[in-house]
Short mmCIF file of C-alpha atoms in Angstrom, two decimals:
data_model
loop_
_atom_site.label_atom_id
_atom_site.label_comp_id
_atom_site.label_asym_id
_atom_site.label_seq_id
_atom_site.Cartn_x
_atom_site.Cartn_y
_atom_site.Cartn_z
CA UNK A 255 60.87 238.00 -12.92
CA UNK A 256 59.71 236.17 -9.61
CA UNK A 257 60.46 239.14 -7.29
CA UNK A 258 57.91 240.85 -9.90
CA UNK A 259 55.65 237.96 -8.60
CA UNK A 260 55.55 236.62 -12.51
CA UNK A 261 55.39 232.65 -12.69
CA UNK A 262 56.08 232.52 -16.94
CA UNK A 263 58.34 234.54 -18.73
CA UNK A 264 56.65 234.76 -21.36
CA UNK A 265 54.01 236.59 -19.53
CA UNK A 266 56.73 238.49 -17.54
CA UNK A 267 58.47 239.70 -21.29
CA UNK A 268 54.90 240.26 -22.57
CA UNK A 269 54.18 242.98 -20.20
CA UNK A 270 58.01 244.45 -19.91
CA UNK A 271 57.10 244.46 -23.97
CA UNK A 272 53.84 246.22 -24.14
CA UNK A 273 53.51 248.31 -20.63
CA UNK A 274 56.96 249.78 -20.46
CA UNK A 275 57.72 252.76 -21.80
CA UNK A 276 61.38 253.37 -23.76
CA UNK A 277 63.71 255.94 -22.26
CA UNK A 278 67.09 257.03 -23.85
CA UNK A 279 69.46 255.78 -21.43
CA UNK A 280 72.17 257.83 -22.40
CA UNK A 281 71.95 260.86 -24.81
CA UNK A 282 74.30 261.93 -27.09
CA UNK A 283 75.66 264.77 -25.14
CA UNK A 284 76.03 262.57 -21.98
CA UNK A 285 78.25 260.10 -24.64
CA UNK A 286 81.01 263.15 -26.00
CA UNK A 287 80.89 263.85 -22.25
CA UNK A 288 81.77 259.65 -21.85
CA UNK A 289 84.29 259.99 -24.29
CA UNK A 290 86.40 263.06 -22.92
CA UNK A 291 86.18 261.74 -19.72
CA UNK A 292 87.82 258.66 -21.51
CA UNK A 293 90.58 260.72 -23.00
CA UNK A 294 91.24 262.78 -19.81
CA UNK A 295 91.35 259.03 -18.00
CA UNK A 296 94.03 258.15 -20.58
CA UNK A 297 95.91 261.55 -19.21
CA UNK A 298 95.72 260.83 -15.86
CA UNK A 299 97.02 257.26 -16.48
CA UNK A 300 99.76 259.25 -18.12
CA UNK A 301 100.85 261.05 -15.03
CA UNK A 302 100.70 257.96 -12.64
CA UNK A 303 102.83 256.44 -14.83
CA UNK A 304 105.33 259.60 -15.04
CA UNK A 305 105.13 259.71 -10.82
CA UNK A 306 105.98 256.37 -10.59
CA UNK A 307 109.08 256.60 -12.78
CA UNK A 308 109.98 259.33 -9.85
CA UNK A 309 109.15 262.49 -12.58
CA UNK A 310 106.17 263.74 -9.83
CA UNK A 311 107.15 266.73 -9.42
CA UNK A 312 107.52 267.91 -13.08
CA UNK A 313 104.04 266.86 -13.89
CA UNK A 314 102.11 268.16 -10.38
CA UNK A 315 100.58 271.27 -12.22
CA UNK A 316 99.69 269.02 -15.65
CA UNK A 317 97.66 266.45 -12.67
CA UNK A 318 96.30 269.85 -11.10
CA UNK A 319 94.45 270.75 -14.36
CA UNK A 320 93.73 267.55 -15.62
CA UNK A 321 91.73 266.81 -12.09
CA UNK A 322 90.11 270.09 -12.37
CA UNK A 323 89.25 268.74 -16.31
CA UNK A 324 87.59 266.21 -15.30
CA UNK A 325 86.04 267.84 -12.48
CA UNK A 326 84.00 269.92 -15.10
CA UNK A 327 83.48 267.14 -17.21
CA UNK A 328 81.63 264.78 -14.23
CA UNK A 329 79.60 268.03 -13.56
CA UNK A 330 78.31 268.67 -16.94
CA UNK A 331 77.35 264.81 -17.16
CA UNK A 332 75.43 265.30 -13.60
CA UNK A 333 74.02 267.96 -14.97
CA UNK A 334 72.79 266.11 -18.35
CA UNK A 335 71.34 262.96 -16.12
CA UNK A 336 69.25 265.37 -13.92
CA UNK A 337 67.57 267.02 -17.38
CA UNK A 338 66.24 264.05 -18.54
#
């Protein structure tokens, strides 16, 4: 509010009220692209887990994918931000 140079809120939330305009921050295709990155995080917590018991090396392709999973998953959700 003051680095807007506003001295009253009330006068700073009346204009954020009626001079802003409403944007979706987050559609609904950039959530179920939230969510599977979610899941795949579960995953990949998973695997630590498995290297750190000293099973690495029976899990290094499962990582492989899953990285490349969630590779393609933080594109599409670049790719959403940029469209709106």
């Amino acid at each position: 509010m003051r680095k807007a140079g506003y001295t009253s809120f009330s006068t700073f939330g009346r204009d954020c009220i009626l001079n802003t305009a409403i944007i979706e921050r987050v559609s609904s295709e950039q959530m179920a692209t939230l969510n599977e990155l979610i899941r795949e995080r579960n995953n990949l917590n998973q695997i630590a887990r498995a290297c750190n018991a000293g099973r690495c090396w029976s899990v290094a392709n499962e990582a492989s994918a899953l990285i490349r999973k969630l590779d393609a998953a933080i594109s599409l959700f670049n790719e959403k931000s940029s469209e709106i």
